[in-house]
Coordinates of C-alpha atoms in Angstrom, one line a residue:
M575 CA -7.6 9.9 104.5
L576 CA -9.4 13.2 104.0
G577 CA -13.2 12.8 104.5
F578 CA -16.4 14.3 103.2
E579 CA -16.5 16.8 106.0
I580 CA -14.1 19.2 104.3
Y581 CA -16.7 19.6 101.5
F582 CA -19.7 19.9 103.9
Y583 CA -18.1 22.5 106.1
T584 CA -16.9 24.5 103.1
C585 CA -20.4 24.8 101.7
A586 CA -22.4 24.8 105.0
G587 CA -25.0 27.5 105.1
K588 CA -24.2 28.9 101.7
K589 CA -26.3 29.1 98.6
S590 CA -26.4 26.0 96.4
H591 CA -23.6 25.8 93.8
P592 CA -23.4 23.5 90.7
D593 CA -19.7 22.6 91.4
F594 CA -20.5 21.3 94.9
D595 CA -23.6 19.5 93.6
D596 CA -21.5 17.8 91.0
W597 CA -19.0 16.7 93.6
F598 CA -21.8 15.3 95.9
S599 CA -23.5 13.5 92.9
R600 CA -20.2 11.9 92.0
F601 CA -19.6 10.8 95.6
L602 CA -23.0 9.1 95.5
Q603 CA -21.7 6.9 92.7
I604 CA -19.1 5.3 95.0
P605 CA -20.4 1.7 95.3
N606 CA -19.2 0.9 98.8
L607 CA -20.2 4.2 100.3
S608 CA -21.3 4.0 104.0
K609 CA -25.0 4.4 104.8
N610 CA -24.3 7.4 107.0
D611 CA -22.3 9.2 104.2
R612 CA -24.9 8.4 101.6
Q613 CA -27.8 9.8 103.8
V614 CA -25.9 13.0 104.5
L615 CA -25.0 13.5 100.8
E616 CA -28.6 12.9 99.7
Y617 CA -30.0 15.3 102.3
T618 CA -27.4 17.9 101.3
L619 CA -28.5 17.7 97.6
A620 CA -32.1 17.9 98.7
C621 CA -31.4 21.1 100.6
S622 CA -29.4 22.4 97.6
A623 CA -32.4 21.9 95.4
A624 CA -34.3 24.3 97.7
G625 CA -31.5 26.9 97.3
C626 CA -29.2 26.5 100.4
Y627 CA -27.0 23.9 102.0
P628 CA -27.5 22.7 105.6
S629 CA -25.9 24.7 108.4
W630 CA -22.5 24.2 110.0
A631 CA -24.2 23.0 113.2
W632 CA -26.2 20.3 111.3
Y633 CA -23.0 18.8 109.8
G634 CA -21.4 18.9 113.3
K635 CA -23.8 16.2 114.4
Y636 CA -22.1 13.7 112.0
Y637 CA -18.5 14.9 111.3
P638 CA -15.6 16.4 113.2
T639 CA -14.5 20.0 112.3
P640 CA -11.7 20.2 109.7
D641 CA -8.4 21.7 110.9
H642 CA -8.4 24.5 108.4
A643 CA -10.4 26.0 105.5
Y644 CA -9.8 24.3 102.2
N645 CA -9.6 26.1 98.8
L646 CA -10.7 24.7 95.4
G647 CA -7.3 23.1 94.6
E648 CA -7.2 21.2 97.9
L649 CA -10.9 20.1 97.5
S650 CA -10.1 18.8 94.0
V651 CA -7.1 16.8 95.4
A652 CA -9.3 15.6 98.3
Y653 CA -11.9 14.3 95.9
A654 CA -9.3 12.1 94.2
D655 CA -8.0 10.9 97.6
I656 CA -11.5 10.0 98.8
V657 CA -12.4 8.1 95.6
D658 CA -9.0 6.3 95.6
G659 CA -9.4 5.4 99.3
Y660 CA -12.8 3.8 98.7
S661 CA -11.4 2.0 95.7
R662 CA -8.6 0.5 97.8
L663 CA -11.1 -0.5 100.4
K664 CA -13.3 -2.2 97.8
L665 CA -10.3 -4.0 96.3
A666 CA -9.2 -5.2 99.8
T667 CA -12.7 -6.5 100.5
D668 CA -12.8 -8.2 97.1
V669 CA -9.4 -9.9 97.7
T670 CA -10.5 -11.1 101.1
G671 CA -13.7 -12.4 99.7
S672 CA -11.9 -14.2 97.0
L673 CA -9.8 -16.1 99.5
S674 CA -12.9 -17.5 101.2
S675 CA -15.0 -18.1 98.1
T676 CA -12.4 -20.1 96.0
S677 CA -10.9 -23.6 96.5
T678 CA -8.1 -23.7 94.0
T679 CA -5.2 -21.5 92.9
K680 CA -6.7 -21.1 89.4
E681 CA -10.1 -20.0 90.8
L682 CA -8.4 -17.5 93.1
A683 CA -6.3 -16.1 90.2
E684 CA -9.4 -15.6 88.2
E685 CA -11.2 -13.9 91.0
L686 CA -8.3 -11.6 91.7
K687 CA -8.1 -10.8 88.0
R688 CA -11.7 -9.7 88.0
A689 CA -11.2 -7.7 91.2
L690 CA -8.3 -5.8 89.6
Q691 CA -10.2 -5.1 86.4
S692 CA -13.0 -3.4 88.5
V693 CA -10.6 -0.6 89.6
S694 CA -8.3 1.7 87.7
V695 CA -4.7 0.3 87.5
A696 CA -3.4 2.6 84.8
S697 CA 0.1 2.6 86.2
D698 CA 0.4 -1.2 86.0
A699 CA 2.9 -2.0 83.2
S700 CA 1.3 -5.4 82.6
V701 CA -1.8 -3.7 81.2
A702 CA 0.0 -0.9 79.3
D703 CA -0.5 -0.4 75.6
F704 CA 2.8 -0.8 73.8
S705 CA 1.4 -0.6 70.3
S706 CA 3.7 0.9 67.6
W707 CA 3.3 4.4 66.3
S708 CA 2.1 5.1 62.7
Y709 CA 2.2 8.4 60.8
G710 CA -0.9 7.2 58.9
E711 CA -2.8 7.2 62.1
E712 CA -1.3 10.6 63.1
L713 CA -2.8 12.1 59.9
N714 CA -6.2 11.2 61.2
T715 CA -5.6 13.4 64.3
P716 CA -6.9 17.0 63.9
Y717 CA -4.0 19.5 63.9
G718 CA -4.1 23.2 64.6
D719 CA -1.4 25.9 65.0
G720 CA 0.3 26.2 68.3
L721 CA 0.2 29.3 70.6
S722 CA 1.4 32.3 68.6
L723 CA 4.0 34.5 70.3
G724 CA 3.2 37.5 68.1
V725 CA 6.7 37.9 66.8
P726 CA 6.7 36.8 63.2
E727 CA 10.3 35.6 63.1
V728 CA 9.7 33.2 66.0
D729 CA 6.3 32.1 64.9
S730 CA 7.5 31.3 61.4
L731 CA 10.0 28.8 62.9
T732 CA 7.7 27.3 65.5
N733 CA 4.2 27.5 63.9
G734 CA 3.4 28.6 67.4
F735 CA 4.4 26.8 70.7
Q736 CA 3.1 23.3 70.2
P737 CA 0.7 21.5 72.6
G738 CA 2.4 19.3 75.2
T739 CA 5.5 21.5 75.2
V740 CA 7.1 24.0 77.6
A741 CA 8.2 27.4 76.4
S742 CA 10.2 29.8 78.5
I743 CA 10.1 33.6 77.9
C744 CA 13.3 35.0 79.5
A745 CA 14.4 38.6 80.3
F746 CA 16.2 40.5 83.0
T747 CA 14.3 42.5 85.7
G748 CA 12.0 45.0 84.0
G749 CA 12.9 43.6 80.6
G750 CA 9.4 42.9 79.5
K751 CA 8.8 39.2 80.1
T752 CA 5.4 39.8 81.8
Q753 CA 4.4 42.1 79.0
L754 CA 5.4 39.5 76.4
C755 CA 3.5 36.7 78.2
L756 CA 0.4 38.9 78.5
S757 CA 0.7 40.1 74.9
M758 CA 0.8 36.4 73.8
L759 CA -2.1 35.6 76.1
F760 CA -4.2 38.5 74.7
K761 CA -3.5 37.5 71.1
N762 CA -4.5 33.9 71.6
A763 CA -7.4 34.4 73.9
K764 CA -8.9 37.0 71.5
A765 CA -8.7 34.2 68.9
G766 CA -10.7 31.9 71.2
R767 CA -8.0 29.9 73.0
K768 CA -8.6 29.1 76.6
I769 CA -5.7 30.3 78.8
V770 CA -4.9 30.3 82.6
Y771 CA -2.4 32.8 83.9
V772 CA -0.8 31.9 87.2
S773 CA 0.6 35.1 88.8
L774 CA 3.3 34.5 91.4
E775 CA 3.9 38.2 92.0
L776 CA 1.2 40.5 90.8
E777 CA -2.3 40.6 92.3
P778 CA -4.7 39.2 89.7
K779 CA -6.6 42.5 89.5
M780 CA -3.5 44.2 88.2
V781 CA -3.1 41.6 85.5
W782 CA -6.7 42.1 84.4
L783 CA -6.2 45.9 84.2
M784 CA -3.3 45.4 81.9
L785 CA -5.3 43.0 79.7
E786 CA -8.2 45.4 79.6
T787 CA -5.8 48.2 78.6
R788 CA -4.7 46.1 75.6
Y789 CA -8.3 45.4 74.6
M790 CA -9.3 49.0 74.7
Y791 CA -6.2 49.9 72.7
E792 CA -6.3 47.2 70.0
V793 CA -10.1 46.5 69.7
K794 CA -11.7 49.8 70.6
G795 CA -8.9 52.2 69.5
I796 CA -8.8 53.9 72.9
Q797 CA -5.3 55.0 73.8
L798 CA -4.7 54.2 77.5
D799 CA -1.9 53.6 80.0
S800 CA -2.6 50.6 82.3
Q801 CA -1.8 52.9 85.2
D802 CA -4.8 55.1 84.2
L803 CA -7.0 52.2 85.1
L804 CA -5.1 51.1 88.1
F805 CA -5.0 54.6 89.7
H806 CA -8.5 55.6 88.6
K807 CA -7.1 58.5 86.6
L808 CA -9.7 58.3 83.8
S809 CA -12.3 61.0 83.5
G810 CA -14.6 62.6 81.0
D811 CA -15.2 61.1 77.6
K812 CA -12.4 58.6 77.9
L813 CA -13.9 57.2 81.1
K814 CA -17.3 56.9 79.4
A815 CA -15.8 55.3 76.4
V816 CA -14.0 52.6 78.5
L817 CA -17.2 51.9 80.6
A818 CA -19.3 51.6 77.4
A819 CA -16.8 49.2 75.9
E820 CA -16.4 47.0 79.0
D821 CA -19.4 44.8 78.2
D822 CA -17.8 43.9 74.9
F823 CA -14.6 43.1 76.8
K824 CA -16.5 40.8 79.2
R825 CA -18.3 39.1 76.3
D826 CA -15.5 38.7 73.8
F827 CA -12.4 38.2 75.9
V828 CA -13.0 37.5 79.6
P829 CA -14.6 34.0 79.1
N830 CA -11.4 32.7 77.6
V831 CA -9.1 33.7 80.5
L832 CA -8.6 32.9 84.2
V833 CA -6.1 34.8 86.3
V834 CA -5.2 33.0 89.5
D835 CA -2.5 33.1 92.2
T836 CA -1.0 31.0 95.0
S837 CA -4.3 30.9 96.9
L838 CA -5.3 28.3 94.3
F839 CA -1.9 26.9 93.3
T840 CA -0.7 26.0 96.7
K841 CA 2.5 24.3 97.8
S842 CA 0.7 21.0 98.1
V843 CA -0.5 21.3 94.5
F844 CA 2.9 22.4 93.1
T845 CA 4.7 19.5 94.8
N846 CA 2.4 16.7 93.6
V847 CA 1.9 15.9 89.9
D848 CA -1.4 14.2 90.4
S849 CA -2.7 17.3 92.2
L850 CA -1.6 19.5 89.3
V851 CA -3.3 17.3 86.8
T852 CA -6.5 17.2 88.9
L853 CA -6.5 21.0 89.2
Y854 CA -5.9 21.4 85.5
G855 CA -9.1 19.3 85.0
V856 CA -11.1 21.7 87.2
L857 CA -9.8 24.7 85.3
D858 CA -10.5 23.0 82.0
K859 CA -14.1 22.4 83.1
H860 CA -14.5 25.9 84.3
L861 CA -13.3 27.5 81.1
G862 CA -14.8 25.0 78.8
G863 CA -11.3 24.1 77.6
L864 CA -7.6 24.6 78.4
D865 CA -5.1 25.4 75.7
C866 CA -2.3 27.1 77.7
I867 CA -1.1 27.7 81.3
I868 CA 1.3 30.6 81.8
Y869 CA 3.4 30.8 85.0
D870 CA 4.7 34.3 85.6
H871 CA 8.0 34.8 87.5
V872 CA 8.8 31.1 88.0
N873 CA 12.0 32.2 89.8
Q874 CA 9.7 32.9 92.8
F875 CA 9.3 29.2 93.3
D876 CA 12.5 29.0 95.3
L877 CA 11.4 31.8 97.6
L878 CA 7.7 31.0 97.9
F879 CA 8.0 27.3 98.5
Q880 CA 10.6 25.7 100.6
D881 CA 11.3 22.4 102.3
R882 CA 13.6 22.3 105.3
G883 CA 15.0 25.6 104.3
K884 CA 15.8 24.6 100.7
G885 CA 13.9 26.1 97.7
L886 CA 11.7 23.7 95.7
G887 CA 12.0 25.6 92.5
N888 CA 13.7 22.9 90.3
S889 CA 11.4 20.2 91.7
I890 CA 8.3 22.2 90.9
I891 CA 9.6 22.9 87.4
V892 CA 10.0 19.1 86.9
N893 CA 6.5 18.5 88.2
L894 CA 5.0 21.2 85.9
R895 CA 6.6 19.5 82.9
A896 CA 5.3 16.1 84.0
A897 CA 1.8 17.6 84.4
C898 CA 2.1 19.1 80.9
L899 CA 2.7 15.6 79.5
A900 CA 0.1 13.9 81.7
F901 CA -2.9 16.2 81.3
T902 CA -5.3 15.9 78.3
N903 CA -8.0 18.6 78.0
S904 CA -11.7 18.1 77.3
A905 CA -11.0 18.3 73.6
G906 CA -8.6 15.4 73.8
S907 CA -5.5 17.6 73.2
K908 CA -2.4 18.6 75.3
C909 CA -2.0 22.1 76.5
T910 CA 1.0 24.4 76.2
T911 CA 2.9 25.5 79.3
V912 CA 4.7 28.9 79.3
F913 CA 7.2 30.1 81.9
A914 CA 8.2 33.7 82.5
V915 CA 11.8 33.5 83.6
Q916 CA 14.2 36.1 85.0
V917 CA 17.7 35.8 83.6
N918 CA 20.7 36.4 85.8
R919 CA 22.7 39.7 85.8
A920 CA 25.8 38.1 84.3
G921 CA 23.9 36.7 81.3
F922 CA 22.1 40.1 80.8
T923 CA 25.5 41.9 80.8
R924 CA 26.9 39.4 78.3
A925 CA 23.9 39.9 76.0
G926 CA 24.4 43.7 76.2
R927 CA 27.9 43.3 74.8
R928 CA 26.6 41.1 72.0
G929 CA 23.8 43.3 70.8
G930 CA 21.1 41.5 72.7
A931 CA 22.2 37.9 71.9
Y932 CA 21.8 35.7 75.0
D933 CA 23.3 32.3 75.9
L934 CA 21.5 29.6 77.9
T935 CA 23.6 30.0 81.0
A936 CA 21.7 33.2 81.6
I937 CA 19.0 31.1 83.2
S938 CA 21.2 28.7 85.1
D939 CA 19.8 29.8 88.5
L940 CA 17.0 27.3 87.9
N941 CA 18.7 24.8 85.6
E942 CA 15.6 22.6 85.2
I943 CA 14.0 25.4 83.2
E944 CA 16.4 25.0 80.4
R945 CA 16.3 21.2 80.4
T946 CA 12.5 21.2 80.6
S947 CA 11.8 23.8 77.9
A948 CA 11.3 22.9 74.2
Y949 CA 11.7 26.7 73.4
C950 CA 13.8 29.3 75.1
V951 CA 13.0 32.9 73.9
F952 CA 14.9 35.8 75.2
M953 CA 14.2 39.6 75.3
Y954 CA 16.8 42.2 75.6
T955 CA 15.3 45.6 76.3
G956 CA 17.6 48.6 76.3
L957 CA 17.3 51.6 78.6
D958 CA 16.1 53.8 75.8
V959 CA 12.9 51.7 75.2
A960 CA 10.7 54.7 76.1
E961 CA 12.1 56.5 73.1
T962 CA 12.5 53.7 70.6
Q963 CA 9.5 51.5 71.7
E964 CA 11.5 48.4 70.6
T965 CA 13.0 45.3 72.1
K966 CA 15.3 42.6 70.7
I967 CA 14.2 39.0 70.7
C968 CA 16.1 35.8 69.9
M969 CA 15.2 32.1 70.3
I970 CA 18.3 30.1 71.2
K971 CA 16.6 26.8 72.0
H972 CA 14.1 25.0 69.8
R973 CA 13.9 21.3 70.1
L974 CA 11.6 20.9 67.1
G975 CA 13.5 23.0 64.5
R976 CA 15.8 25.9 63.8
I977 CA 16.8 28.5 66.4
L978 CA 16.9 32.3 66.0
P979 CA 20.4 33.1 67.4
E980 CA 20.6 36.6 66.0
P981 CA 18.3 39.1 67.7
V982 CA 15.4 40.6 65.7
T983 CA 13.8 43.9 66.6
A984 CA 10.2 43.9 67.7
Q985 CA 7.8 46.6 68.7
F986 CA 7.4 47.0 72.4
L987 CA 4.7 49.2 74.0
P988 CA 4.7 48.2 77.7
K989 CA 2.0 50.6 78.6
V990 CA -0.5 48.7 76.6
V991 CA 1.1 45.2 76.9
L992 CA 2.0 44.9 73.3
V993 CA 5.1 43.1 72.0
G994 CA 5.8 42.2 68.4
D995 CA 2.4 42.9 66.8
N996 CA 1.9 46.0 64.7
V997 CA -1.5 47.5 65.7
E998 CA -2.7 50.6 64.0
L999 CA -3.7 53.3 66.5
I1000 CA -7.1 54.7 66.0
S1001 CA -7.8 58.2 67.3
Y1002 CA -11.4 59.2 67.9
E1003 CA -10.7 62.8 68.8
G1004 CA -13.9 63.7 70.4
E1005 CA -15.9 61.0 68.7
F1006 CA -16.2 58.7 71.7
A1007 CA -20.0 58.9 71.5
Q1008 CA -19.8 56.6 68.6
L1009 CA -18.8 53.8 70.9
G1010 CA -22.3 53.8 72.5
S1011 CA -24.8 55.8 74.4
M1012 CA -23.2 57.7 77.2
D1013 CA -26.4 59.0 78.8
D1014 CA -26.4 56.3 81.5
F1015 CA -23.5 53.9 81.9
G1016 CA -24.5 52.8 85.4
S1017 CA -22.5 52.3 88.5
S1018 CA -19.0 51.0 88.5
S1019 CA -18.8 47.2 87.9
D1020 CA -17.6 44.6 90.4
S1021 CA -14.0 43.6 90.3
L1022 CA -13.2 41.5 87.2
T1023 CA -11.1 39.2 89.3
A1024 CA -14.0 38.6 91.7
E1025 CA -16.4 38.0 88.8
L1026 CA -14.1 35.5 87.0
T1027 CA -13.1 33.5 90.1
A1028 CA -16.5 33.5 91.9
D1029 CA -16.9 29.8 91.1
L1030 CA -13.3 29.1 92.3
G1031 CA -13.4 31.1 95.5
L1032 CA -15.9 29.0 97.3

């Protein structure tokens, strides 16, 4: 069983941090904690109150050195393992004590029943709640719209992707699936939804640059190309305008979004449903809510995570669906899971012959995606998109209602991560000064990614 040392060595010598203090305080609540562990935890919290944790050398007097550095996801899983391990020890101790303290079978049964009730046995079917469902009770549950895609024809059929469901956004290479996912993320995060974007290909910084481009375009009326930000090509009034508007971006949009990668969502997390649910809880706490998790380029699962030479893609998809069903956020609701899926070449070719109409076999490379998804939305983007600024969208799977088999045309501006929505362009034409004082906009800010994930990159 993993021990406390992985926490101690991770924080050793660093400034105090509320997340570690919370973990240490919860560890102190374990009833059968050893005297040594309790003393070290109490001393660690005392040092934290003074601003810094004890040194690596100090912890070395009590614990062996871990075999590798642990990230936040692994620490969260370790917390659950440690607590569960102590619970099992307590249960074993209680059972042993019951054998010696009782003289009849009836008394032993009663003692064992009390011992079982003192720990969580949620998976035991004997204590499961099989009460019947009632729509009258359902009416007492608050209801809100799901996650809007931003394409009216789809949103009118779905009322948004519903909590507790999986939606797959499918397109061929370069067809716009990332742009559509980010466009949906932007629209919903701007409305106050809490969303985590798990990037399996792009560096998180690049995702943030695309989201900031959309913010400047839609909210501030500044026409940009995301590459202008990525390659530091802005200058003059436009650069000043972007820098002046960045505080608004950080205040109004950034707190609702986290962009993470496989340094947090590791193989050990993806291959264990309990680990996923635990990590979702950490993300929910960090954001103050969790309404949606978007996994970009899920086809990468087979290449990134393998076991004995075989890709784990389909197994991970099944786990993500199970976690979607098992996790409940801090508001008592389920969250929506979204996959960005690359279709196969044969399916893309067939769709081209049918005016953009796909079939489900276009995603057969990872067949669990289709089985897992309540919604399958497809994009067909022609080679002339630069001239037409359009894409075709259809929804050929919808478990909760009618499908949209015939493609509809939607606006597509990949440079500003906009799909479906009609946003009126605002041209300031030399009036950038109205955005705020440009006399002193300070030095360039730290990386958005570093700022957002500071609490996670301990």
